[in-house]
Each structure stands twice: as structure tokens, then as C-alpha cells.
XYZ file of C-alpha atoms in Angstrom:
659
model
C -104.101 -15.380 7.830
C -107.343 -13.067 9.273
C -106.100 -9.515 9.967
C -107.087 -9.700 13.627
C -104.469 -12.642 14.031
C -101.567 -10.053 13.218
C -102.522 -7.650 16.054
C -101.560 -9.644 19.180
C -97.973 -10.169 17.866
C -97.384 -6.595 18.701
C -99.486 -6.051 21.865
C -99.403 -7.698 25.194
C -101.610 -10.668 25.783
C -105.343 -10.420 28.033
C -104.513 -10.438 31.610
C -101.693 -8.064 31.908
C -97.802 -8.934 32.244
C -96.081 -11.689 33.852
C -98.273 -12.204 36.793
C -101.838 -11.458 34.746
C -104.267 -14.056 34.806
C -104.342 -14.815 38.706
C -103.416 -18.670 39.232
C -103.690 -19.099 35.539
C -99.989 -18.724 35.303
C -98.966 -21.573 37.780
C -101.947 -23.743 36.390
C -100.154 -24.063 33.232
C -97.022 -25.822 34.687
C -96.186 -29.076 33.214
C -99.178 -29.379 30.754
C -99.190 -28.467 27.091
C -100.271 -24.996 26.213
C -103.444 -24.623 24.247
C -103.092 -22.157 21.603
C -105.547 -19.101 22.345
C -106.894 -16.363 20.187
C -103.744 -14.075 20.939
C -101.279 -16.666 19.887
C -99.655 -17.916 16.488
C -99.154 -21.250 15.220
C -95.258 -22.079 14.116
C -95.853 -22.040 10.456
C -97.658 -18.152 10.661
C -94.635 -17.162 12.582
C -92.214 -18.732 9.934
C -94.429 -17.150 7.080
C -94.393 -13.549 9.086
C -90.490 -13.830 9.367
C -89.890 -14.432 5.639
C -92.351 -11.316 4.763
C -90.554 -9.167 7.321
C -86.922 -10.456 5.738
C -87.929 -9.655 2.290
C -89.179 -6.464 3.148
C -85.829 -5.545 4.682
C -84.116 -6.841 1.900
C -85.740 -5.260 -0.656
C -85.188 -1.952 1.322
C -81.317 -2.313 1.267
C -81.256 -3.361 -2.026
C -83.011 -0.191 -3.000
C -80.484 1.702 -1.230
C -77.341 0.213 -2.556
C -77.700 -1.154 -6.176
C -80.578 1.112 -7.290
C -78.705 3.855 -10.234
C -77.312 6.714 -8.473
C -78.011 4.930 -4.759
C -75.597 6.966 -3.264
C -77.967 10.037 -3.684
C -80.848 7.966 -1.954
C -78.398 7.500 1.140
C -77.702 11.112 1.339
C -80.611 12.931 0.078
C -83.995 10.616 1.179
C -82.844 8.465 4.133
C -80.686 10.673 6.074
C -81.845 14.034 4.852
C -83.373 14.878 8.031
C -80.077 14.064 9.956
C -77.831 17.276 9.662
C -74.896 15.182 10.750
C -74.723 13.196 8.122
C -74.843 15.848 5.620
C -71.540 17.289 3.857
C -69.732 19.347 6.360
C -70.406 22.514 4.722
C -74.112 22.339 4.810
C -74.094 20.989 8.107
C -72.119 24.166 9.648
C -74.841 26.387 8.122
C -77.775 24.667 9.579
C -76.015 24.073 13.088
C -76.897 27.498 14.508
C -80.357 27.425 13.035
C -81.150 23.986 14.752
C -80.154 25.343 17.979
C -81.944 28.593 17.789
C -85.304 26.795 16.842
C -84.932 24.046 19.589
C -84.539 26.968 22.334
C -83.049 30.218 21.239
C -79.735 28.961 22.514
C -77.807 28.935 19.562
C -75.416 31.878 20.840
C -74.941 30.215 23.890
C -73.209 26.796 22.982
C -69.739 26.751 23.662
C -66.839 26.480 21.196
C -66.056 23.161 22.057
C -69.265 21.685 21.393
C -69.502 23.501 17.844
C -65.803 22.254 17.263
C -66.956 18.647 18.204
C -70.225 19.059 16.278
C -68.246 20.242 13.158
C -65.330 17.165 13.582
C -68.684 14.877 13.817
C -70.094 16.202 10.681
C -66.649 15.984 8.503
C -66.241 12.112 9.856
C -69.726 11.472 8.723
C -68.977 13.297 5.253
C -65.882 11.053 4.770
C -67.817 7.972 5.644
C -70.410 9.019 3.096
C -68.061 9.836 0.498
C -66.192 6.478 1.321
C -69.269 4.513 0.726
C -70.362 6.301 -2.551
C -66.636 5.697 -3.877
C -66.742 1.971 -2.831
C -70.025 1.054 -4.245
C -69.248 2.684 -7.596
C -65.763 0.583 -7.702
C -68.056 -2.436 -6.934
C -70.274 -1.557 -9.728
C -67.478 -1.147 -12.356
C -65.716 -4.401 -11.218
C -68.902 -6.374 -11.650
C -69.858 -4.771 -14.770
C -65.861 -5.944 -15.948
C -66.497 -9.200 -14.747
C -69.565 -9.881 -16.657
C -68.143 -8.833 -19.898
C -65.218 -11.364 -19.140
C -65.295 -14.875 -20.695
C -65.288 -17.980 -18.499
C -61.815 -18.849 -19.250
C -60.729 -15.463 -18.092
C -62.417 -15.392 -14.837
C -61.139 -18.946 -14.039
C -57.842 -17.674 -14.924
C -57.950 -14.532 -12.860
C -59.247 -16.606 -9.866
C -56.004 -19.029 -10.260
C -53.761 -15.941 -10.395
C -55.369 -14.180 -7.363
C -54.771 -17.238 -5.546
C -51.117 -17.717 -6.913
C -50.510 -14.338 -6.169
C -51.565 -14.455 -2.403
C -49.059 -17.543 -2.199
C -46.258 -15.560 -3.811
C -46.817 -12.675 -1.539
C -47.056 -14.831 1.576
C -43.151 -16.462 -0.027
C -41.705 -12.891 -0.519
C -42.853 -11.604 2.855
C -41.519 -14.641 4.449
C -38.357 -14.615 2.614
C -37.668 -11.075 1.784
C -39.078 -9.322 4.609
C -36.506 -6.588 4.650
C -35.907 -6.817 0.629
C -33.365 -9.219 -0.738
C -31.313 -11.267 1.805
C -27.796 -10.306 2.165
C -25.390 -11.819 0.018
C -21.321 -11.722 0.272
C -20.142 -11.613 -3.301
C -17.390 -13.648 -3.820
C -15.591 -13.306 -7.377
C -16.106 -16.432 -9.281
C -13.221 -18.467 -10.632
C -12.089 -17.284 -14.461
C -14.079 -14.277 -14.771
C -10.886 -12.653 -16.172
C -8.097 -14.949 -17.961
C -4.925 -13.896 -19.246
C -3.462 -12.590 -22.202
C -2.882 -15.506 -24.655
C 1.054 -16.277 -24.956
C 0.741 -16.962 -28.674
C 1.244 -13.733 -30.841
C -1.017 -15.050 -33.891
C -3.771 -15.780 -31.226
C -3.355 -12.766 -29.498
C -3.475 -10.619 -32.516
C -6.883 -12.871 -33.653
C -8.444 -11.950 -30.272
C -7.525 -8.740 -30.345
C -9.533 -8.476 -34.003
C -12.559 -10.271 -32.694
C -12.346 -7.457 -29.640
C -12.558 -4.701 -32.488
C -15.351 -6.347 -34.241
C -17.206 -5.996 -30.625
C -16.469 -2.468 -30.530
C -17.640 -1.543 -34.032
C -20.589 -3.327 -32.993
C -21.116 -1.741 -29.765
C -20.031 1.841 -31.075
C -22.788 1.866 -33.581
C -25.569 0.722 -31.700
C -24.609 3.511 -28.962
C -24.373 5.987 -32.041
C -27.520 5.227 -33.634
C -29.853 3.127 -31.685
C -29.120 4.065 -28.299
C -31.441 2.581 -25.131
C -33.688 0.689 -28.173
C -33.452 -3.030 -28.584
C -31.475 -3.860 -31.888
C -29.836 -1.502 -34.376
C -30.700 -1.590 -37.953
C -26.920 -0.983 -39.361
C -27.716 0.000 -43.132
C -30.724 2.726 -42.059
C -28.663 3.625 -38.988
C -31.733 3.549 -36.709
C -32.877 1.403 -34.077
C -34.641 -1.472 -34.265
C -37.666 -3.332 -31.931
C -39.042 -6.782 -32.057
C -42.387 -7.316 -30.619
C -40.795 -10.034 -28.699
C -39.667 -7.801 -25.896
C -43.080 -5.530 -25.958
C -42.081 -2.286 -24.635
C -39.109 -3.407 -22.798
C -35.941 -1.379 -24.299
C -32.436 -2.069 -24.143
C -32.041 -5.650 -25.207
C -28.832 -5.210 -26.796
C -27.233 -3.422 -23.632
C -28.559 -6.056 -21.335
C -27.326 -8.931 -23.952
C -23.486 -7.465 -24.241
C -22.985 -7.001 -20.601
C -20.944 -10.054 -20.135
C -18.996 -9.829 -23.324
C -18.140 -6.343 -22.425
C -16.930 -7.427 -18.966
C -14.689 -10.260 -20.322
C -13.200 -8.096 -23.272
C -12.212 -5.688 -20.442
C -14.298 -3.078 -22.206
C -14.471 -1.137 -19.050
C -16.037 2.428 -19.954
C -18.470 0.745 -22.286
C -19.398 -1.740 -19.303
C -20.042 1.339 -16.920
C -21.975 3.403 -19.513
C -24.095 0.101 -19.911
C -24.852 -0.589 -15.825
C -25.561 3.439 -15.806
C -28.313 2.873 -18.638
C -29.500 0.140 -16.658
C -29.831 2.034 -13.366
C -31.753 4.919 -14.925
C -33.626 3.460 -17.669
C -34.430 -0.317 -17.666
C -38.153 -0.190 -16.818
C -40.459 -3.536 -16.386
C -43.369 -1.909 -15.491
C -44.838 -1.880 -19.051
C -48.415 -2.930 -20.421
C -47.219 -4.878 -23.064
C -46.955 -8.635 -23.982
C -43.556 -10.330 -24.289
C -42.039 -13.744 -24.839
C -41.349 -15.308 -21.585
C -38.563 -17.463 -23.329
C -36.490 -14.563 -24.942
C -36.924 -12.125 -21.996
C -35.807 -14.658 -19.680
C -32.977 -15.788 -21.768
C -31.820 -12.220 -22.761
C -32.866 -9.982 -20.004
C -32.648 -12.345 -17.019
C -29.794 -14.268 -18.239
C -27.861 -11.175 -19.149
C -28.399 -9.561 -15.516
C -27.593 -12.815 -13.641
C -24.404 -12.978 -15.722
C -23.422 -9.450 -15.069
C -24.176 -9.561 -11.479
C -22.209 -12.822 -10.998
C -18.989 -11.317 -13.115
C -19.331 -7.890 -11.270
C -20.831 -8.118 -7.954
C -22.989 -5.196 -8.812
C -26.353 -5.336 -6.847
C -28.299 -3.287 -9.588
C -27.989 -6.533 -11.515
C -29.414 -8.691 -9.095
C -32.281 -6.484 -8.101
C -33.437 -6.248 -11.651
C -32.805 -9.907 -12.475
C -35.101 -10.714 -9.683
C -37.744 -8.110 -10.052
C -38.199 -9.164 -13.743
C -38.372 -12.655 -12.566
C -41.310 -12.093 -10.155
C -42.961 -10.090 -13.310
C -42.677 -13.489 -15.317
C -44.238 -15.804 -12.605
C -47.982 -15.131 -13.910
C -46.933 -17.077 -16.769
C -47.271 -20.084 -14.708
C -50.695 -19.682 -13.968
C -52.046 -22.530 -15.904
C -54.077 -25.595 -15.038
C -51.043 -27.809 -15.330
C -48.247 -25.363 -14.307
C -46.691 -25.284 -17.867
C -46.303 -21.777 -18.626
C -47.624 -19.413 -21.466
C -45.530 -18.358 -24.186
C -46.492 -14.892 -24.281
C -47.349 -12.792 -20.989
C -48.527 -9.047 -20.415
C -46.496 -7.977 -17.753
C -48.852 -5.451 -16.427
C -52.157 -7.558 -16.173
C -50.401 -10.719 -15.696
C -52.709 -12.431 -18.285
C -50.978 -15.121 -20.819
C -51.514 -16.757 -23.950
C -49.825 -19.054 -26.293
C -48.664 -18.514 -30.168
C -51.919 -19.105 -32.221
C -50.052 -21.290 -34.570
C -48.588 -23.585 -32.087
C -50.875 -26.896 -32.295
C -53.932 -25.960 -30.833
C -52.989 -23.255 -28.391
C -50.007 -25.544 -27.220
C -46.851 -24.295 -25.359
C -43.317 -25.260 -27.039
C -41.021 -27.329 -25.552
C -37.972 -25.331 -26.458
C -39.729 -22.299 -24.443
C -40.895 -23.666 -21.265
C -37.849 -26.123 -21.157
C -35.307 -23.022 -21.204
C -36.134 -21.558 -17.992
C -34.464 -24.073 -15.440
C -30.908 -22.415 -15.135
C -32.055 -18.928 -14.537
C -35.002 -19.633 -12.345
C -32.943 -21.788 -10.368
C -30.394 -18.922 -9.948
C -33.265 -16.516 -9.145
C -34.048 -18.530 -5.936
C -30.352 -18.747 -5.092
C -29.959 -15.050 -5.291
C -33.255 -13.870 -3.803
C -33.908 -16.769 -0.969
C -37.280 -17.024 -2.605
C -37.763 -20.969 -3.482
C -40.861 -20.045 -5.584
C -38.738 -19.651 -8.901
C -37.066 -23.343 -8.444
C -40.437 -24.523 -7.586
C -42.030 -23.469 -10.790
C -39.396 -25.018 -13.144
C -39.188 -28.213 -11.399
C -43.157 -28.320 -11.444
C -42.461 -28.269 -15.361
C -40.173 -31.407 -14.928
C -42.873 -33.015 -12.707
C -45.399 -32.846 -15.671
C -43.047 -34.030 -18.384
C -42.135 -36.773 -16.220
C -45.693 -38.120 -15.813
C -46.486 -38.312 -19.593
C -45.588 -41.133 -22.205
C -42.816 -40.194 -24.473
C -43.582 -41.669 -28.042
C -40.475 -43.598 -28.764
C -38.849 -41.972 -26.073
C -38.934 -38.711 -27.942
C -40.303 -35.267 -26.314
C -42.885 -33.798 -28.798
C -42.583 -30.112 -29.365
C -45.871 -29.073 -28.118
C -47.604 -29.311 -24.967
C -51.037 -28.178 -23.955
C -50.983 -26.158 -20.761
C -54.581 -26.768 -20.025
C -54.565 -30.387 -20.497
C -50.906 -31.065 -19.355
C -51.202 -33.615 -22.765
C -48.738 -33.678 -25.969
C -49.981 -31.487 -28.690
C -49.052 -32.419 -32.518
C -46.347 -35.189 -32.415
C -43.413 -33.246 -33.986
C -39.751 -33.937 -32.528
C -36.833 -31.749 -33.316
C -33.471 -30.909 -31.590
C -33.249 -27.529 -33.863
C -36.173 -25.022 -33.516
C -39.088 -25.431 -31.247
C -36.795 -28.214 -29.205
C -33.305 -27.429 -29.034
C -32.551 -25.810 -25.971
C -34.730 -28.085 -23.695
C -32.061 -30.844 -24.210
C -29.282 -28.477 -23.560
C -30.828 -27.267 -20.062
C -31.419 -30.846 -18.786
C -27.556 -31.450 -19.171
C -26.997 -28.248 -17.958
C -29.104 -28.516 -14.966
C -27.135 -31.695 -14.087
C -23.743 -29.670 -14.331
C -25.133 -26.525 -12.759
C -26.388 -28.603 -9.536
C -22.586 -29.866 -9.031
C -23.665 -33.240 -10.332
C -26.429 -33.906 -7.806
C -29.267 -33.284 -10.077
C -29.696 -37.034 -10.798
C -32.833 -36.673 -12.600
C -31.881 -34.054 -15.191
C -29.026 -36.697 -16.003
C -31.423 -39.519 -16.304
C -33.809 -37.390 -18.621
C -30.819 -36.116 -20.601
C -29.238 -39.525 -21.368
C -32.456 -41.089 -22.039
C -33.462 -38.324 -24.510
C -30.007 -38.559 -26.147
C -30.443 -42.192 -26.694
C -33.924 -41.750 -28.470
C -32.112 -38.936 -30.511
C -29.702 -41.565 -31.768
C -32.076 -44.031 -32.525
C -34.853 -42.413 -34.430
C -33.348 -38.905 -35.444
C -29.587 -39.097 -36.058
C -28.655 -40.523 -39.959
C -25.580 -40.681 -41.820
C -25.774 -39.366 -45.633
C -24.339 -41.083 -48.536
C -21.551 -38.514 -48.500
C -20.710 -39.479 -44.847
C -22.088 -36.764 -43.101
C -23.759 -37.031 -39.882
C -26.986 -35.098 -39.291
C -30.213 -34.607 -37.208
C -33.465 -34.829 -38.794
C -36.809 -33.819 -37.758
C -39.678 -36.552 -36.905
C -43.309 -36.051 -37.674
C -45.790 -38.203 -36.559
C -43.332 -41.125 -37.406
C -41.821 -40.000 -40.518
C -38.637 -38.208 -40.655
C -37.937 -35.096 -42.849
C -34.105 -35.231 -43.639
C -33.513 -31.452 -42.313
C -31.022 -29.865 -40.138
C -31.400 -26.235 -39.131
C -28.695 -23.857 -38.152
C -30.257 -23.918 -34.384
C -29.672 -28.006 -34.549
C -25.745 -27.124 -34.811
C -25.345 -26.628 -30.954
C -25.873 -29.938 -30.620
C -22.300 -30.910 -31.547
C -21.032 -29.009 -28.506
C -23.787 -30.285 -26.131
C -23.078 -34.060 -27.110
C -19.163 -33.181 -26.417
C -20.032 -31.282 -23.250
C -21.865 -34.247 -21.877
C -19.520 -36.847 -22.742
C -17.610 -36.822 -19.518
C -21.042 -37.782 -17.779
C -21.855 -40.525 -19.749
C -21.316 -44.154 -18.685
C -17.471 -45.184 -19.649
C -18.120 -47.074 -22.950
C -20.178 -44.117 -24.397
C -17.795 -41.313 -23.620
C -15.796 -41.439 -26.333
C -18.707 -41.976 -28.579
C -20.111 -38.967 -27.654
C -17.579 -36.961 -28.317
C -17.067 -38.396 -31.602
C -20.782 -37.657 -32.307
C -20.330 -33.910 -31.318
C -17.039 -33.679 -33.833
C -19.044 -35.243 -36.603
C -22.076 -32.747 -36.113
C -19.561 -30.046 -36.058
C -18.005 -31.035 -39.289
C -21.805 -31.570 -40.884
C -22.423 -27.723 -39.807
C -18.982 -26.327 -40.997
C -19.729 -28.155 -44.615
C -22.969 -26.016 -44.637
C -20.994 -23.092 -44.182
C -18.328 -24.115 -46.747
C -20.580 -25.015 -49.642
C -22.342 -21.674 -49.811
C -20.439 -18.696 -51.907
C -20.235 -16.488 -48.571
C -19.076 -19.284 -46.443
C -21.727 -18.761 -43.756
C -24.266 -21.151 -43.341
C -28.110 -21.046 -44.446
C -31.140 -21.130 -41.721
C -31.735 -24.998 -42.672
C -30.163 -27.249 -44.937
C -31.088 -30.644 -46.423
C -30.066 -34.181 -47.148
C -32.290 -35.446 -50.092
C -32.654 -35.474 -53.639
C -29.015 -36.148 -53.887
C -28.464 -32.867 -51.992
C -26.261 -32.668 -49.032
C -25.670 -30.049 -46.448
C -27.199 -27.193 -48.671
C -30.270 -25.199 -48.392
C -32.715 -26.115 -51.436
C -35.575 -23.563 -50.404
C -35.220 -19.655 -50.909
C -36.954 -19.437 -47.589
C -33.982 -21.176 -45.521
C -30.988 -19.280 -47.265
C -30.657 -16.756 -45.111
C -28.284 -16.067 -42.310
C -29.036 -13.548 -39.523
C -25.473 -13.571 -37.378
C -26.387 -16.902 -35.918
C -24.094 -18.356 -33.295
C -24.664 -21.952 -32.878
C -21.914 -23.291 -35.151
C -19.300 -21.394 -33.543
C -20.637 -22.374 -29.987
C -20.003 -25.830 -31.159
C -16.567 -24.904 -32.299
C -15.928 -23.122 -29.150
C -16.803 -26.495 -27.059
C -14.734 -28.853 -29.340
C -11.807 -26.591 -29.074
C -12.133 -26.597 -25.253
C -12.654 -30.446 -25.054
C -10.478 -31.528 -27.477
C -7.918 -28.757 -28.561
C -7.995 -29.802 -31.876
C -6.517 -26.779 -34.150
C -9.228 -27.266 -36.773
C -11.717 -25.863 -34.738
C -9.867 -22.528 -34.342
C -9.129 -22.850 -38.102
C -12.710 -23.016 -38.939
C -14.000 -20.365 -36.355
C -11.353 -17.857 -38.324
C -12.730 -18.447 -41.378
C -15.911 -17.659 -40.130
C -14.440 -14.026 -38.714
C -13.123 -13.563 -42.259
C -16.347 -14.135 -43.866
C -18.134 -12.043 -41.353
C -15.618 -9.067 -41.923
C -15.986 -9.390 -45.782
C -19.846 -9.957 -46.367
C -21.758 -8.539 -42.956
C -19.618 -5.719 -41.956
C -21.248 -2.329 -43.035
C -20.407 0.981 -41.798
C -23.311 1.417 -39.255
C -22.402 -2.040 -37.693
C -23.066 -5.667 -38.830
C -26.099 -7.194 -40.918
C -27.643 -10.361 -41.652
C -27.982 -11.706 -45.153
C -30.936 -12.702 -47.086
C -28.975 -15.331 -49.364
C -25.602 -16.887 -48.395
C -25.478 -18.477 -51.962
C -25.273 -15.125 -53.808
C -22.213 -13.442 -54.486
C -23.489 -10.175 -54.147
C -24.781 -9.045 -50.523
C -28.532 -8.656 -49.910
C -28.659 -6.937 -46.328
C -31.555 -7.778 -44.257
C -30.770 -4.509 -41.972
C -30.729 -6.185 -38.211
C -27.954 -6.224 -36.158
C -29.338 -8.872 -33.792
C -28.483 -8.633 -29.937
C -27.266 -12.105 -29.890
C -24.505 -11.324 -32.429
C -22.731 -9.403 -29.545
C -24.163 -11.661 -26.870
C -23.032 -14.907 -28.315
C -21.710 -15.087 -31.975
C -18.551 -12.676 -30.717
C -18.482 -13.970 -27.531
C -18.066 -17.669 -28.306
C -15.303 -16.248 -30.890
C -13.318 -14.612 -28.265
C -13.368 -17.618 -26.188
C -12.051 -19.743 -29.046
C -8.927 -17.544 -29.215
C -8.231 -17.238 -25.385
C -6.745 -19.427 -22.918
C -8.960 -21.942 -21.123
C -8.495 -20.217 -17.907
C -11.184 -17.487 -18.942
C -14.364 -19.052 -17.694
C -13.318 -22.644 -17.352
C -15.927 -24.986 -17.991
C -15.804 -26.759 -14.760
C -17.031 -23.773 -12.891
C -19.261 -22.126 -15.345
C -22.411 -23.128 -17.417
C -23.692 -20.968 -20.263
C -27.336 -20.268 -20.783
C -28.777 -20.700 -24.032
C -27.945 -17.005 -25.104
C -24.347 -17.598 -23.811
C -24.885 -16.039 -20.586
C -22.317 -17.151 -17.732
C -23.924 -18.765 -14.367
C -21.841 -20.411 -11.828
C -21.986 -23.811 -11.119
C -23.464 -24.285 -7.602
C -21.100 -25.945 -5.468
C -22.330 -28.105 -2.897
C -19.919 -26.485 -0.156
C -20.435 -23.061 -1.601
C -23.241 -21.215 0.555
C -23.278 -17.773 -0.914
C -26.509 -16.482 0.352
C -26.846 -15.544 4.018
C -30.076 -13.949 5.039
C -29.554 -10.920 7.325
C -33.212 -9.894 8.217
C -33.617 -12.702 10.929
């Protein structure tokens, strides 16, 4: 475009203003204007506008994005304006400026000077804020560019989820947790057994609890677990930097054993020291069943508000684990960053059935106690995913990919990796006061598939539950699987009439098999796993399966079988286990697991597991108590033996007091 054509755009056209040109203004009405030498064509104006826009963009880009651009703002563009200089510099230049302007610097009023100083200070604050925001934006941009695309996508999902959670929390808990009128649940405390022998045995189990607790307090107080041989603390990576696992896990055992002083000191430690604001990776499953479950149980037994507050606080910390495309939660979660991942060994980054399937009971109760539906929505979302998937032979594989929402490796087990998923289906039905029909349907369909494809009987007549790997059976049963005897018996009353007795008998057969796994060892305590092949029955054949870590599952099944049948053999078998624990696992510093139960000489693993206090000793205590202590029609036990009350249809405990 000729240079001359640019000038008329910034000057008046020939002939003057609006009335210039005499009658030429009116003569142009109703006809198309003819371009003169002082006018621009439309395309020329568009090009000129683009050039001008680019120039403005370049200027502002230089101001805000060049290195140390805040100095450009204050030192170049605004240097001549004293009002935008720092307050101290401005005050020094204020009088000089007024003198130069007319020699009246001394005559200005105090009010004017104060107003000028205030304006300068405000301008300095604005400039500092601009500089701070700009530097923060640069840092965040740099951090974002260093992330993988998957991490960026996860962050976006997390932010969206956080916004939703904040809305729900603000809606449901505008004034904190809703008011709750605590009502002591039925059977939180029971009577002394009338039988002197049973009373004496129960007192012995309470003494075992005191020995375990006192040594934990003496050598490992505030840490997660105790090393009873070394007489020092032990911390598992499962809990990250969260401390006090034994304290929280033991709360309800202390309560029902009426160890009031110990319960009080545990509560005081929790009030002062239990902290979930840690920058560490934890197992969502383990923290849920031990910490959330333990705190919920302690609240329902005692009514102490600190336990409810801590349980809900931790539940909120666990919610980011669900930030996956499918809604199936991660196994591991950093509580500070909210970033989750799965165990690297788990079938191509899959989540594990027994882990994501063992959140339901606790999360439903978190919604019940907090008034916030988000917890229950998360676990019902898991169930929705499972119901959309085809099950091979009606079985649930142990691995599910949280990104694709599809099964991983087709490995099925009622023991490790699968166990408590099935337990929680049954207990969700019972805890709902038998209104959760979907849970009931899923449970009995799963049990039917397990009976068809996994349950077998040995040549010696022992019923066992094998593992299924891609259609092939491995004739191995784990100690963890022994919980299933109690599960089958507990679910018998809910089965169709023709199957009720069958499920009781199935539970009894599993209990007998697990008893034999104990009875066939030198120490009368069961191995981690035992096999039914090569002429061997209920015996561990591999060195890596011969250890015993104070596990509770066999005792758990004895407890349920006693409560449901009152067959005295279950108390007899349980007392044999007590005698074996006292003989082989009790040491000066507490109770230790064993490396090999087939040896005559103890080889200790030097760990007193928190679940020994939470489960093993609790189930033993209940076995030698009357049925009025924690009656099964009113209480559900989570997989860590923490007590959760049945949510009866006519029992509305939560009342919002912030309307």
C-alpha cells in the first residue's frame, strides 16, 4: 500500500468537518459512495488492524513474559510516573517535584501529602502483587511442562473432583459435621459368663491383651507396631508416615474388655498426636480397614466425638484415590498430593479386588456420620463398574484396570487378593438391614460360582477352596481363605430355605480343614498356605508358606461357628490355639510371629502385628463371652474386626443442626 494512503486515516478529509463540501454532503444520499484518494478499501483497513493488533500484542508480551519483566514494568514503562515507584522512593521525590513545578512544595497541605503517600503505597502493593502473580505463574507453567500427559490429565480430573467435593462438603457440612444424638448401641458391653471355667478362660485372654498392650506402650508407644524381641518400634510402609496403628486398631478391643485406663490413654494420644497431614504414600485398603474402621468402631462404642471427626477427616483424605477414568480407586495414594498409583506387580497396573472391594462398609458409615453422600457414592460406583463386566464362569478376577475398567489377569482367589470382597458383599446386605438387594444378589451368585469352580474335597475328606488361574486350578488354600467358613455360616440364614443348612455345613467343613492345618504342625499354629496335591493334605510344602504372623482368620471362623451353632468343639479348638500362642509366640516383650510352624524350636519374626490386638485376641474374647456381647443381629464386623452397627431402617441417628 502506498505510504500516502495511510495519512488520511489519521487526518480530516478535504472539505472540513461534517458540513464540509457544501451541498456535496446531501448529494451523496441514496447513492453508493465512490472511493476517493482519502479513503481506504475494506481489505486495507483489515490489514492495518492486524498490524496494529500484532504491535500491541508484542508490547504486552514483552512486558509480561520476558525474563525479569517485572523490572520492565517498574523500571522502564512506569519510571517517569512517581506514583508507581516504591513508597520510600516516592516520598523522597514528592517534594522535589512540587518545588520544580512552581516552588510550592512547602505550601502543600498535610492532607494532600498523606493522600499522595497512601496512593504511592497502594501502587507499590499492586506492583508487588503483579510481580508475585507473574513469578508464580511462571513456576506453575514450568512444573506443568515437566509432567507427563497422564499426570496432567489426572490433575485435571482431580481438580474437577475437588470442586465437586467442595460443593458437597459446603452443602452438607456448612457448619462442620452435622449434629448427631449419640445412642449407645445394643450389646456394646456384655455380662460376665456364668460358667466359672469359661469366665477364667476369658480372663486369661484379657491378660494376653494386657501383656501385648503394656509392652507396646513401653517400647513402641505412638509408633505403628512393636518388635517384641528387639523391644522397639516397627513401622510398615503400608501406613506411610501415619503413626499409631496399634493404638487405633486396639481401641474397640480395649473397650469391650473394659480396659478403661488403657482406652483413655489411647483416646488422649489420638486427640494430641494422630495426624493425617503427611506427605507420604499409603495403602488405601490398609488405612481404611485399620484406621477408618478403628475410629468408626470406637465412636459407635463410646460416643466420643474425636473419633467421628478423625474418621471423617481421614475419609476425605482418601477420596482422591477414586480419581481414575473408571472410578475404581488406586491401591496407593499420597495423602498430600492426592496422586495415586497401583502396585507395580499387579497385572499391568491393575487395582486389586480385595482392596477396592473392601471399602464399602466404612464409606457407607462415613456418609451416615458426616451427612455427606460422596463417600457412599464412590463405593456404589465401584459396584456399578463390576456389574457392567462379564465374569468368567461367574467368577470375579483379582485384577481390574482402573484406566480401562476391564479385567486384568484372570486369577481368582477367595484368599489373598480376593477374600474380603466377598465378605463385604454379604455384610453390605446385612448392614443395610437387608435392604441392599443388589449386594445380596451379587454375593449368592459369587458363592454359587465358587462352589462350582473352586471348592473341592480331598481324598481324605477335607473340603478346601482352590485358586483359579486362567481356567486351571491350583490346589492350594491360604490362611487368609479360612475366614470363608464363618462367612458361609453367617450368610446361611439369608440363603434360600433349601440352601440354609447346606451353607452351615459348608462353613463347618471349611472350619475343620483349617483346624487340621493347625493340628498338623509341630507348634499347633497354622502356616500361611497349605496344599492338597502330591499325596499331601492341609500341609505347607514350600518354605515360603510355613510362617505364622499371628493371623486371625481361623479363630474368626471358630467365633462365627460358635455363635451360630454353639457346638463346643469350636471353643475347644480355640483354646488349643490360645495354649499354642502362649507356648510359642509369647515373649517378654509381647507376642511374635514365627518363621516356621513345623519346627520344634521357635524362630521369631520379631513383629507384633496390630491385627493381633484388633482381631485375634478380640475373636478369642468373643468366643468365651456370652452372645449378648456384640450380638450379630445388631453389629457387623469389618475385615479388621472393627464393629459397625446395622443401619436399621427405622433408626435415624444423624440430624443436621445447621439448617
